[in-house]
Structures are given as C-alpha cells and as structure tokens.
Amino acid sequence: MPMNVIEIENLRSRYNGIDVLEDITFNVSGGDYIGLVGPNGSGKTTLIKNILGIVRPAGGQIRLFGHKQSAFQEWFRVGYLPQRLSSLNPGFPSTVEEIVALGLIAKRRMPGYSSKAHHDAIDRALDLLNISDIRKKKIGELSGGQQQRVLIARAIINEPELIILDEPATALDPETREQFYAMLKHLNRQRNVTIILVTHDIGSIGQHANKLLLVDRRVVFYGSFDDFCSSTHMTDLFGTHSQHVICHRHEF
Amino acid sequence: MGFMEYLQYGFIQRALISGVFIALICSTLGVLIVLRRLSLIGDGLAHVTFGSVALGLALRIYPLFITLPIVLVSSLAILKMTQRARVMGDAAIGVVSSIGIAGGVILASMAGGFNVDLFSYLFGNILAISREETILSIILSVIVVGVILYYYHEILSITFDEESAKASGIKTDRINKILVILTAVTVVLTMNVVGIMLISALLILPAVTAFQIARGFKSSLVISAVTSVLSVILGIFISIAVNLPTGATIVLTNFFFFTAAFLTRLGKDHF
C-alpha cells in the first residue's frame, strides 16, 4: 500500500478573522494525481498554502511524508508552482538559468551538494521542459507559456515526489496547455510523482487526474472519478453540464 | 593640481576609501530594494535620520550613536506595519518618514532653528569625514556585504517570488528582517557621503542604471557596483576640481551613468 504523502486532520484556516477553511480532513497517497476544484473563494489556494507552510493553520494537523509540517525540513521533496504568473516583474533582471537554479535552494545544505550537481540538475530541468535554448534569456523577454515552463522547471529541479500547482494552465495557449498536461501525466505515471492540481479547467481535469478533491470551505467530495460520477455533489455547485463533461472525458 | 597630488591629502584618502565602501553596499542593496518595489525605503529612513540627527544635536550626543539605533528600530517598524498591521509597504514608509521629519523639525525649532551642523548632515560632506568614521564605514560595509553574500540565494529567491521561497523552506521573515536592518545601517552610513537629502539617490540610481543593460542578476549587481564606485570617485575629484558640493556631484555623476545606460539600451532596442 503506498505511503501517505499528505495527511490532513481537522484543518482550520482563518483570514481577517473569518474561517476560510473548516474541518478539512483527507489523505493523499503516493502516486495520486488529484484535481483540486471548487467555486471562487472556496479556499483552494488557502488549502495548498497551508500544506506548503505559506499560511499558518488556525487549527488541526498537517503531516508531510509522515512528519509534522511545522517541523518538516525536506522541502526539496515538494515542488510548487504558484498561481500568479501575471504578477511577475517583467523587468526582473534574471536569466532563465538563474530562475530555475532558485529551486535548488531547498537542497542547499544537503550533503553531497556540489557545483557539478547543481549544473547537472539545471540542465536536466531545462531539457525536460524543452527550454535549454532560452537559458540565457531574461525572464521578462519570454512569452507567458515560456515563463510558465521556466517556473515549472524551477518547481521540478529537485525531482520532487510531490508537486502542487495552482491554476498552472491559465497563461498557456491550447497547444502549450496540452503539452503541459502531457508532461504532468508523464511525471505521474512514469516517475510516480504525486500531483495536486488546482484548476478551474473542470472540462479537462477528468482527462488527467485520478482523484477529485472538491472544496467549498470544507471537503465536499474526495474520491475517485467513478465515485464522483455517481454522486450529486458537482451538480449542486457547477450544474449538470459540468458533471457530464468531466465524467464523459475521464479516461482512468 | 593633478589627481595624484590630491591623493596625498588625508581627507581625500578618507573620502575615497569610505566613499568606495559605502558605494558598494548602496549599489548591492539598491538592486534588492528596487526589485522588491521598496525604492522609497531609503528616502523614508533618511527622513528618520534627519529627526534623529536633530535629536543628537539637541542632546549634544554624537549623532551617529543616536541615529543608528533609531533608524534600525524604524526600519523594523516599517516591516512590522507591512506584515502585521496590513499597511501597504509604501504607506508604512510614508508613516515612518513623516514622523521622522516632523520630529526633526520640532527638535530643530526647539534648538533655535536649523543651524550649520544640521545643514551639514542634510547635504553631507564626505571631505570632512573623520578617521574613526572611515574605519566604522569599512567595518559596517564589510559586515553588510558579508551578510548579503551569505544569504545571497535566499535573498534572490525572496526577491523574485516570496511565496515560492517560503514553500522552499526559507525563513522569509528572518531574511526580510535582515534586509531592512542592512538597509538601515547603509542609510546611516550614506548620510556622511551625500547627505540626508540625497541618500535614496545613491541606493536607487546605480540599480536602475544596471537594469538598463544587465543580462542577469549577477551582472546587475556588478554593473550597479561599478557605476556606483566610479560615480563616487569621479564625483569627489570633479567636485574638488570645479569647486562644487561633493554629495550633489556624486549623485549627478550617477545620473550621467544612468543616462548613458538608458541611451545604450534604446540604441540596442532600435538598431
């Protein structure tokens, strides 16, 4: 049985004195590919920020790879792609290579870390995302799709076992989006990387993820697509059409 | 009199040595604070410097002794206001800055108005820098550069994307605190070079000059440092040769480099 990568129990999160998340309990197993969906303001981003330690929970327990999150040190096992690509400073004077290398910071004080290993890791991440040819370009000179690839390369440079992505496909054109989803599927199926993908793209999530986590301040539904397709939760929030689209396109 | 002859004077040697060290830390920190959209923190803390210099003069205490702790506390207050009181960064700087100016004006008026001492701090006089101040500048500059080098990757990571930096396990609160403390120390040291009124110019101009032509973060730091150091050296010599105020000449030399870099970039973009 695969080990739990994430265990969350009775998580509560507050913002400006208001409960944004309440009584969140679920586990994520190694190798899961989870689509995290919910209406606007439902707390999806807050949930992943709690998991990543960006926001401090108001209550409850989070465990990562069996360790209490507050004491977790092995952040190189987790890759994160934030939501706000549009807020990137276009004048930031860093090259693609420099930005991708920033991902290595989580491993900086690990034994065996060397300059050679550093450069090899950068090369591997750039190759995987097919952006080696733009490594010397400044981040502000790239298209939205290329910038997104750079940030993904930064997120996967440590070959993490868990990748959390917050609406990663919004800046991508349809072709790049398909390539991006194919890359995630490859990481999940070939390398057994656990993926949590926050998305509004409910039409295509069924093609990629094997589980669905539906939140609306609480966990409304968490389980396989088969279970989901026979439930009424999604229709309550998004209408009958969305359920049909997701269940129809689900491949697993 | 030739440049080599100028170099024989102790006051010019001290001005050059302390000016070069201070230029180095201003240019390095400048790149970081401009990218973090905190360019005006130098201005804000300079205004606090004004208030604390006025306090030092009123109490007859050597101003640097009283300025350093007050500016340090103010820089942390700006950070706390931004983090805890949910005040936007520029507003927090504005609050601290106006308190500094108001306090300085009241203290100056209680001490019988703006006297020569206060004016010399407002507009700086690097040629009057003492041996002790030069040594202090060197020591503090080495500490500032050492801390920046030690935390280089953490600082760069936070500057690019604070949220992801936090998700990589970086203690962002600690690094932010270190950054504002370093800025506070730098502002106090810079007061002697260009004066309170022009401190932010020495922080901002070399950085924005570098951003015009640099091809990466490291090259931004190098170009910023080179133009800043050259501006101080040229500014000191030009001001002596043509009998101009040294601080203002250093700032205008910096502006000359900015213009040259800007035109270079324009030329590259169009041809």
Coordinates of C-alpha atoms in Angstrom, one line a residue:
Chain A
M1 CA 0.0 0.0 0.0
P2 CA 1.5 3.4 -1.0
M3 CA 2.5 5.6 1.9
N4 CA 0.6 8.8 2.7
V5 CA 2.4 11.8 1.2
I6 CA 0.0 14.3 2.9
E7 CA -2.2 13.7 6.0
I8 CA -4.6 16.5 7.0
E9 CA -6.8 16.3 10.0
N10 CA -9.4 18.9 11.1
L11 CA -7.5 21.7 9.4
R12 CA -8.9 25.2 10.1
S13 CA -7.6 28.3 8.4
R14 CA -8.6 31.9 9.1
Y15 CA -8.1 35.2 7.2
N16 CA -9.1 38.6 8.6
G17 CA -10.9 36.8 11.4
I18 CA -13.1 34.7 9.1
D19 CA -12.9 31.0 8.8
V20 CA -11.8 30.3 5.2
L21 CA -11.4 26.5 5.7
E22 CA -13.0 24.4 8.4
D23 CA -12.7 20.8 9.4
I24 CA -10.6 19.7 6.4
T25 CA -9.6 16.1 6.7
F26 CA -8.1 13.9 3.9
N27 CA -5.0 11.9 3.0
V28 CA -3.0 11.9 -0.2
S29 CA -1.3 8.7 -1.2
G30 CA 2.0 8.4 -3.1
G31 CA 1.3 8.4 -6.9
D32 CA -2.1 10.1 -6.7
Y33 CA -3.0 12.8 -9.3
I34 CA -5.6 14.9 -7.6
G35 CA -7.7 17.6 -9.3
L36 CA -8.5 20.2 -6.6
V37 CA -11.6 22.1 -7.7
G38 CA -14.2 24.4 -6.1
P39 CA -16.0 27.6 -6.8
N40 CA -14.2 31.0 -6.5
G41 CA -13.4 31.9 -2.9
S42 CA -13.9 28.2 -1.8
G43 CA -10.4 28.1 -0.2
K44 CA -8.5 26.0 -2.7
T45 CA -5.4 28.3 -2.8
T46 CA -5.6 28.7 1.0
L47 CA -5.6 25.0 1.4
I48 CA -2.4 24.5 -0.6
K49 CA -0.8 27.5 1.1
N50 CA -1.5 25.7 4.4
I51 CA 0.0 22.5 3.1
L52 CA 3.2 24.4 2.0
G53 CA 3.6 26.4 5.2
I54 CA 3.0 29.7 3.4
V55 CA -0.1 30.3 5.6
R56 CA -0.1 29.1 9.2
P57 CA -3.2 27.0 10.1
A58 CA -5.5 28.2 12.8
G59 CA -6.1 24.6 14.0
G60 CA -5.7 21.0 13.1
Q61 CA -2.8 18.9 11.9
I62 CA -0.8 18.6 8.6
R63 CA 1.8 15.9 8.1
L64 CA 4.1 15.7 5.1
F65 CA 5.8 12.4 4.3
G66 CA 5.0 11.3 7.8
H67 CA 6.5 14.4 9.5
K68 CA 4.6 17.2 11.3
Q69 CA 4.5 20.1 8.7
S70 CA 5.7 22.6 11.3
A71 CA 8.9 20.6 11.8
F72 CA 9.2 19.4 8.2
Q73 CA 12.7 20.2 6.7
E74 CA 12.8 18.2 3.5
W75 CA 11.2 20.8 1.3
F76 CA 13.2 19.6 -1.7
R77 CA 10.7 16.7 -1.8
V78 CA 8.0 19.2 -2.7
G79 CA 7.7 21.3 -5.9
Y80 CA 5.4 24.3 -6.0
L81 CA 4.1 26.3 -8.9
P82 CA 2.2 29.4 -7.7
Q83 CA -0.8 31.0 -9.3
R84 CA 0.2 34.5 -10.0
L85 CA 2.3 34.4 -13.2
S86 CA 0.9 37.8 -14.2
S87 CA 2.4 39.4 -11.1
L88 CA 6.0 38.5 -12.3
N89 CA 8.0 41.7 -12.6
P90 CA 8.8 41.8 -16.4
G91 CA 11.9 43.9 -15.6
F92 CA 13.4 41.4 -13.3
P93 CA 17.0 41.1 -14.4
S94 CA 17.4 37.3 -14.1
T95 CA 18.1 34.8 -16.8
V96 CA 16.1 31.6 -17.2
E97 CA 19.0 29.7 -15.8
E98 CA 19.2 31.8 -12.7
I99 CA 15.4 31.5 -12.0
V100 CA 15.5 27.7 -12.5
A101 CA 18.5 27.4 -10.1
L102 CA 16.5 29.1 -7.4
G103 CA 14.6 25.8 -6.9
L104 CA 17.9 24.3 -5.6
I105 CA 17.7 26.5 -2.5
A106 CA 15.6 23.9 -0.8
K107 CA 18.6 21.4 -1.1
R108 CA 21.4 23.9 -0.5
R109 CA 22.6 22.5 2.7
M110 CA 22.2 18.9 1.8
P111 CA 25.2 16.6 1.9
G112 CA 26.8 15.9 -1.5
Y113 CA 25.6 19.1 -2.9
S114 CA 28.2 20.4 -5.3
S115 CA 28.6 22.8 -8.2
K116 CA 28.7 19.9 -10.7
A117 CA 25.5 18.5 -9.3
H118 CA 24.0 22.0 -9.3
H119 CA 24.7 22.4 -13.1
D120 CA 23.6 18.9 -13.9
A121 CA 20.2 19.5 -12.2
I122 CA 19.7 22.8 -14.0
D123 CA 20.5 21.1 -17.4
R124 CA 18.1 18.2 -16.6
A125 CA 15.2 20.5 -15.7
L126 CA 15.8 22.7 -18.7
D127 CA 15.9 19.7 -21.0
L128 CA 12.8 18.2 -19.6
L129 CA 10.8 21.4 -20.2
N130 CA 12.5 21.9 -23.6
I131 CA 13.8 25.3 -22.7
S132 CA 17.6 24.8 -23.0
D133 CA 17.8 27.1 -26.0
I134 CA 16.5 30.1 -24.0
R135 CA 18.6 29.6 -20.8
K136 CA 20.5 32.9 -21.2
K137 CA 17.3 34.9 -22.0
K138 CA 15.9 37.3 -19.4
I139 CA 12.6 36.1 -17.9
G140 CA 10.8 39.3 -18.9
E141 CA 11.7 38.7 -22.6
L142 CA 9.7 35.4 -22.7
S143 CA 6.1 34.7 -23.7
G144 CA 3.6 33.6 -21.0
G145 CA 3.9 30.0 -22.0
Q146 CA 7.7 30.1 -21.8
Q147 CA 7.7 31.8 -18.4
Q148 CA 5.4 29.1 -17.2
R149 CA 7.8 26.4 -18.3
V150 CA 10.6 28.2 -16.5
L151 CA 8.7 28.2 -13.3
I152 CA 7.8 24.6 -13.7
A153 CA 11.4 23.8 -14.3
R154 CA 12.2 25.6 -11.0
A155 CA 9.5 23.5 -9.3
I156 CA 10.8 20.2 -10.5
I157 CA 14.5 20.8 -10.4
N158 CA 14.9 18.7 -7.2
E159 CA 12.9 15.9 -8.8
P160 CA 10.3 16.2 -6.1
E161 CA 8.0 13.4 -5.0
L162 CA 5.1 15.8 -4.6
I163 CA 4.2 18.7 -7.0
I164 CA 1.5 21.2 -6.1
L165 CA 0.3 23.5 -8.9
D166 CA -2.1 26.4 -8.5
E167 CA -4.0 27.0 -11.7
P168 CA -0.9 26.4 -13.9
A169 CA -2.6 26.5 -17.3
T170 CA -4.3 29.9 -17.3
A171 CA -1.4 31.7 -19.1
L172 CA -0.9 28.9 -21.7
D173 CA -2.3 28.7 -25.2
P174 CA -4.2 25.5 -26.0
E175 CA -1.3 23.7 -27.7
T176 CA 1.2 24.5 -24.8
R177 CA -1.5 23.6 -22.3
E178 CA -1.8 20.1 -23.9
Q179 CA 2.0 19.6 -23.8
F180 CA 2.0 20.8 -20.2
Y181 CA -0.7 18.3 -19.1
A182 CA 1.1 15.6 -21.0
M183 CA 4.3 16.4 -19.1
L184 CA 2.5 16.2 -15.8
K185 CA 0.9 12.9 -16.8
H186 CA 4.4 11.6 -17.7
L187 CA 5.8 12.6 -14.3
N188 CA 2.9 11.0 -12.5
R189 CA 2.8 7.7 -14.5
Q190 CA 6.5 7.2 -15.3
R191 CA 8.1 8.6 -12.2
N192 CA 5.3 8.1 -9.7
V193 CA 5.2 11.8 -8.7
T194 CA 2.2 12.8 -6.6
I195 CA 0.4 15.8 -8.1
I196 CA -2.2 18.2 -6.7
L197 CA -3.5 20.4 -9.4
V198 CA -5.7 23.4 -8.5
T199 CA -7.8 24.2 -11.5
H200 CA -10.9 25.9 -12.9
D201 CA -10.5 23.9 -16.0
I202 CA -13.1 21.4 -14.9
G203 CA -13.6 20.4 -18.5
S204 CA -10.2 18.8 -18.9
I205 CA -9.3 17.8 -15.3
G206 CA -11.0 14.4 -15.8
Q207 CA -8.6 13.6 -18.6
H208 CA -5.6 13.8 -16.3
A209 CA -6.3 13.3 -12.6
N210 CA -7.3 10.1 -11.0
K211 CA -9.0 11.7 -8.0
L212 CA -11.0 14.7 -7.4
L213 CA -11.0 16.9 -4.3
L214 CA -13.9 19.3 -4.2
V215 CA -13.7 22.0 -1.6
D216 CA -16.1 24.8 -0.6
R217 CA -14.6 25.9 2.8
R218 CA -15.0 22.2 3.7
V219 CA -14.3 19.0 1.8
V220 CA -17.4 18.5 -0.2
F221 CA -16.2 15.4 -2.1
Y222 CA -12.9 13.5 -2.2
G223 CA -12.5 10.3 -4.0
S224 CA -12.2 8.6 -7.4
F225 CA -13.9 9.8 -10.5
D226 CA -16.1 6.8 -10.6
D227 CA -17.5 7.6 -7.2
F228 CA -17.8 11.3 -8.2
C229 CA -19.7 10.5 -11.3
S230 CA -22.3 8.6 -9.4
S231 CA -22.7 11.4 -6.8
T232 CA -24.6 14.7 -6.9
H233 CA -22.0 17.0 -5.3
M234 CA -20.7 18.6 -8.5
T235 CA -24.2 19.3 -10.0
D236 CA -25.0 21.2 -6.8
L237 CA -22.1 23.5 -7.3
F238 CA -21.5 23.7 -11.0
G239 CA -24.7 22.4 -12.7
T240 CA -25.5 19.2 -14.6
H241 CA -23.5 20.1 -17.7
S242 CA -20.1 20.2 -15.9
Q243 CA -20.6 16.8 -14.4
H244 CA -21.4 15.4 -17.7
V245 CA -18.3 16.9 -19.3
I246 CA -16.0 15.7 -16.6
C247 CA -17.4 12.1 -16.3
H248 CA -17.6 11.8 -20.1
R249 CA -13.9 12.8 -20.6
H250 CA -12.4 10.9 -17.7
E251 CA -10.0 8.3 -19.0
F252 CA -8.9 6.4 -16.0
Chain B
M1 CA 46.9 70.5 -9.0
G2 CA 46.9 66.9 -10.5
F3 CA 44.9 63.9 -9.3
M4 CA 48.0 62.3 -7.8
E5 CA 48.6 65.4 -5.7
Y6 CA 45.0 65.3 -4.4
L7 CA 45.6 61.8 -3.3
Q8 CA 48.3 62.9 -0.9
Y9 CA 45.8 64.7 1.3
G10 CA 44.5 62.6 4.2
F11 CA 40.9 64.0 3.9
I12 CA 40.7 63.0 0.3
Q13 CA 42.1 59.5 1.0
R14 CA 39.5 59.1 3.8
A15 CA 36.7 60.4 1.5
L16 CA 37.7 57.9 -1.3
I17 CA 38.1 54.9 1.0
S18 CA 34.8 55.4 2.9
G19 CA 33.0 56.5 -0.3
V20 CA 34.0 53.4 -2.2
F21 CA 32.9 51.1 0.6
I22 CA 29.6 52.8 1.0
A23 CA 29.0 52.9 -2.7
L24 CA 29.5 49.1 -2.8
I25 CA 26.9 48.4 -0.2
C26 CA 24.4 51.0 -1.5
S27 CA 24.6 49.6 -5.0
T28 CA 24.2 46.0 -3.9
L29 CA 21.3 46.7 -1.5
G30 CA 19.8 49.1 -4.1
V31 CA 19.4 46.3 -6.6
L32 CA 17.5 44.3 -4.0
I33 CA 15.2 47.0 -2.7
V34 CA 14.4 48.4 -6.1
L35 CA 13.4 44.9 -7.3
R36 CA 11.3 44.5 -4.2
R37 CA 9.5 47.8 -5.1
L38 CA 10.8 49.3 -1.8
S39 CA 12.8 52.1 -3.5
L40 CA 11.5 54.7 -1.2
I41 CA 12.6 52.9 2.0
G42 CA 15.9 54.8 1.6
D43 CA 14.0 58.1 1.5
G44 CA 11.8 57.2 4.4
L45 CA 14.7 56.1 6.6
A46 CA 16.7 59.2 5.6
H47 CA 13.9 61.3 7.0
V48 CA 14.1 59.4 10.2
T49 CA 17.8 60.0 10.1
F50 CA 17.1 63.7 9.9
G51 CA 14.9 63.5 13.0
S52 CA 17.5 61.5 15.0
V53 CA 20.4 63.8 13.9
A54 CA 18.4 66.7 15.2
L55 CA 17.8 64.8 18.5
G56 CA 21.5 64.0 18.8
L57 CA 22.5 67.6 18.2
A58 CA 19.8 68.8 20.7
L59 CA 21.1 66.4 23.3
R60 CA 24.7 67.1 22.4
I61 CA 25.3 63.4 21.6
Y62 CA 27.4 62.4 18.6
P63 CA 24.6 62.0 16.0
L64 CA 25.8 58.6 14.6
F65 CA 25.4 57.0 18.1
I66 CA 21.8 58.0 18.3
T67 CA 20.9 57.7 14.6
L68 CA 21.9 54.1 14.1
P69 CA 19.6 52.6 16.8
I70 CA 16.7 54.9 15.9
V71 CA 16.9 54.1 12.2
L72 CA 17.2 50.4 13.0
V73 CA 14.1 50.5 15.1
S74 CA 12.3 52.5 12.4
S75 CA 13.2 50.0 9.7
L76 CA 11.8 47.2 11.7
A77 CA 8.7 49.3 12.4
I78 CA 8.1 49.6 8.6
L79 CA 8.4 45.8 8.3
K80 CA 6.1 45.1 11.2
M81 CA 3.5 47.6 9.9
T82 CA 3.6 45.9 6.5
Q83 CA 3.3 42.4 7.9
R84 CA 1.1 42.7 10.9
A85 CA -0.9 45.9 10.6
R86 CA -1.6 45.2 6.9
V87 CA -0.3 48.6 5.9
M88 CA 1.0 48.7 2.3
G89 CA 4.8 48.9 2.1
D90 CA 4.8 52.5 0.6
A91 CA 2.2 53.7 3.2
A92 CA 4.3 52.2 6.0
I93 CA 7.4 54.0 4.7
G94 CA 5.3 57.2 4.5
V95 CA 4.1 56.9 8.1
V96 CA 7.6 56.4 9.5
S97 CA 9.1 59.0 7.2
S98 CA 6.7 61.8 8.1
I99 CA 7.2 61.0 11.9
G100 CA 10.9 61.4 11.3
I101 CA 10.6 64.7 9.5
A102 CA 8.1 66.1 12.0
G103 CA 10.2 65.1 15.0
G104 CA 13.3 66.6 13.3
V105 CA 11.6 70.0 12.6
I106 CA 10.2 70.2 16.2
L107 CA 13.6 69.4 17.7
A108 CA 15.4 71.8 15.4
S109 CA 13.0 74.6 16.2
M110 CA 13.4 73.9 20.0
A111 CA 17.1 74.0 19.5
G112 CA 16.8 77.5 18.0
G113 CA 16.3 76.7 14.3
F114 CA 18.3 75.0 11.6
N115 CA 22.0 75.5 12.5
V116 CA 25.1 74.8 10.5
D117 CA 25.6 71.4 12.0
L118 CA 22.1 70.2 10.9
F119 CA 22.7 71.6 7.4
S120 CA 25.9 69.8 7.1
Y121 CA 24.1 66.5 7.7
L122 CA 21.3 67.4 5.3
F123 CA 23.6 67.9 2.4
G124 CA 26.6 65.8 3.6
N125 CA 30.3 66.5 3.5
I126 CA 32.3 63.4 2.7
L127 CA 35.5 65.5 2.6
A128 CA 35.1 66.2 6.3
I129 CA 34.8 62.5 7.2
S130 CA 37.0 61.6 10.2
R131 CA 39.4 58.7 10.6
E132 CA 37.1 57.0 13.1
E133 CA 34.1 57.4 10.7
T134 CA 36.2 55.9 7.9
I135 CA 37.1 52.9 10.0
L136 CA 33.4 52.5 11.0
S137 CA 32.3 52.7 7.4
I138 CA 34.7 50.0 6.4
I139 CA 33.7 47.7 9.2
L140 CA 30.0 48.1 8.7
S141 CA 30.4 47.8 4.9
V142 CA 32.3 44.5 5.2
I143 CA 29.6 43.2 7.6
V144 CA 26.8 44.3 5.2
V145 CA 28.4 42.7 2.1
G146 CA 29.3 39.6 4.1
V147 CA 25.7 39.1 5.2
I148 CA 24.4 39.7 1.6
L149 CA 26.9 37.1 0.2
Y150 CA 26.0 34.6 2.9
Y151 CA 22.3 34.9 2.3
Y152 CA 22.6 35.6 -1.5
H153 CA 20.4 32.7 -2.7
E154 CA 17.8 33.2 -0.1
I155 CA 17.6 36.9 -0.8
L156 CA 17.4 36.4 -4.5
S157 CA 14.7 33.8 -4.1
I158 CA 12.6 36.0 -1.9
T159 CA 13.2 39.0 -4.2
F160 CA 11.9 37.0 -7.2
D161 CA 9.0 35.3 -5.5
E162 CA 8.4 35.4 -1.8
E163 CA 5.7 32.8 -1.7
S164 CA 7.7 30.1 -3.5
A165 CA 10.7 31.0 -1.4
K166 CA 8.6 30.3 1.7
A167 CA 7.5 27.0 0.2
S168 CA 11.2 26.0 -0.3
G169 CA 11.6 26.2 3.5
I170 CA 13.3 29.7 3.5
K171 CA 12.6 31.6 6.7
T172 CA 11.3 34.6 4.8
D173 CA 10.5 36.7 7.9
R174 CA 14.1 36.4 9.1
I175 CA 15.6 37.3 5.7
N176 CA 13.2 40.3 5.4
K177 CA 14.3 41.5 8.8
I178 CA 18.0 41.1 7.9
L179 CA 17.4 43.1 4.7
V180 CA 15.7 46.1 6.4
I181 CA 18.4 46.1 9.1
L182 CA 21.1 46.2 6.4
T183 CA 19.3 49.0 4.7
A184 CA 19.1 51.0 7.9
V185 CA 22.8 50.6 8.5
T186 CA 23.5 51.6 4.9
V187 CA 21.3 54.7 5.1
V188 CA 23.0 55.9 8.2
L189 CA 26.5 55.4 6.6
T190 CA 25.4 57.1 3.4
M191 CA 24.4 60.2 5.3
N192 CA 28.0 61.2 5.5
V193 CA 28.6 60.7 1.8
V194 CA 25.8 62.6 0.1
G195 CA 23.7 63.9 2.9
I196 CA 20.3 63.0 4.2
M197 CA 18.5 64.6 1.2
L198 CA 20.3 62.5 -1.4
I199 CA 20.6 59.1 0.3
S200 CA 18.0 57.4 -1.8
A201 CA 19.7 58.5 -5.0
L202 CA 22.8 56.5 -4.1
L203 CA 20.6 53.5 -3.4
I204 CA 18.3 53.8 -6.5
L205 CA 20.4 55.2 -9.3
P206 CA 23.1 52.6 -9.7
A207 CA 20.5 49.8 -9.6
V208 CA 18.3 51.4 -12.3
T209 CA 21.4 52.0 -14.3
A210 CA 22.3 48.4 -14.1
F211 CA 18.8 47.2 -15.1
Q212 CA 19.1 49.1 -18.4
I213 CA 21.9 46.9 -19.7
A214 CA 22.5 43.9 -17.4
R215 CA 21.8 40.4 -18.8
G216 CA 21.3 38.7 -15.5
F217 CA 21.0 39.2 -11.7
K218 CA 24.7 38.8 -11.1
S219 CA 25.7 41.2 -13.9
S220 CA 23.1 43.7 -12.4
L221 CA 24.9 43.6 -9.1
V222 CA 28.3 44.0 -10.8
I223 CA 27.2 46.9 -13.1
S224 CA 25.5 48.6 -10.2
A225 CA 28.6 48.3 -8.0
V226 CA 30.9 49.5 -10.8
T227 CA 28.9 52.6 -11.7
S228 CA 28.3 53.4 -8.1
V229 CA 32.0 53.2 -7.2
L230 CA 33.0 55.2 -10.3
S231 CA 30.4 57.9 -9.5
V232 CA 31.8 58.3 -6.0
I233 CA 35.4 58.5 -7.2
L234 CA 34.7 60.8 -10.2
G235 CA 32.2 62.9 -8.1
I236 CA 34.8 63.5 -5.4
F237 CA 37.5 64.6 -7.9
I238 CA 35.1 66.7 -10.1
S239 CA 33.7 68.5 -7.0
I240 CA 37.2 69.4 -5.8
A241 CA 38.4 70.4 -9.3
V242 CA 35.4 72.6 -10.1
N243 CA 34.5 73.6 -6.5
L244 CA 31.1 72.0 -6.3
P245 CA 29.2 70.3 -3.4
T246 CA 30.6 66.8 -3.4
G247 CA 27.4 64.9 -2.5
A248 CA 25.4 66.5 -5.2
T249 CA 28.2 66.0 -7.7
I250 CA 28.3 62.2 -6.9
V251 CA 24.5 62.0 -7.5
L252 CA 24.7 63.8 -10.8
T253 CA 27.6 61.6 -11.9
N254 CA 25.4 58.6 -11.1
F255 CA 22.7 60.2 -13.2
F256 CA 25.1 60.6 -16.1
F257 CA 25.8 56.9 -16.0
F258 CA 22.1 56.2 -15.9
T259 CA 21.5 58.4 -19.0
A260 CA 24.4 56.7 -20.8
A261 CA 23.0 53.2 -20.0
F262 CA 19.4 54.2 -20.9
L263 CA 20.6 55.6 -24.3
T264 CA 22.7 52.4 -24.9
R265 CA 19.6 50.3 -24.3
L266 CA 17.5 52.5 -26.5
G267 CA 20.1 52.2 -29.2
K268 CA 20.2 48.4 -28.9
D269 CA 16.3 48.2 -29.0
H270 CA 16.1 50.3 -32.2
F271 CA 19.1 49.2 -34.2

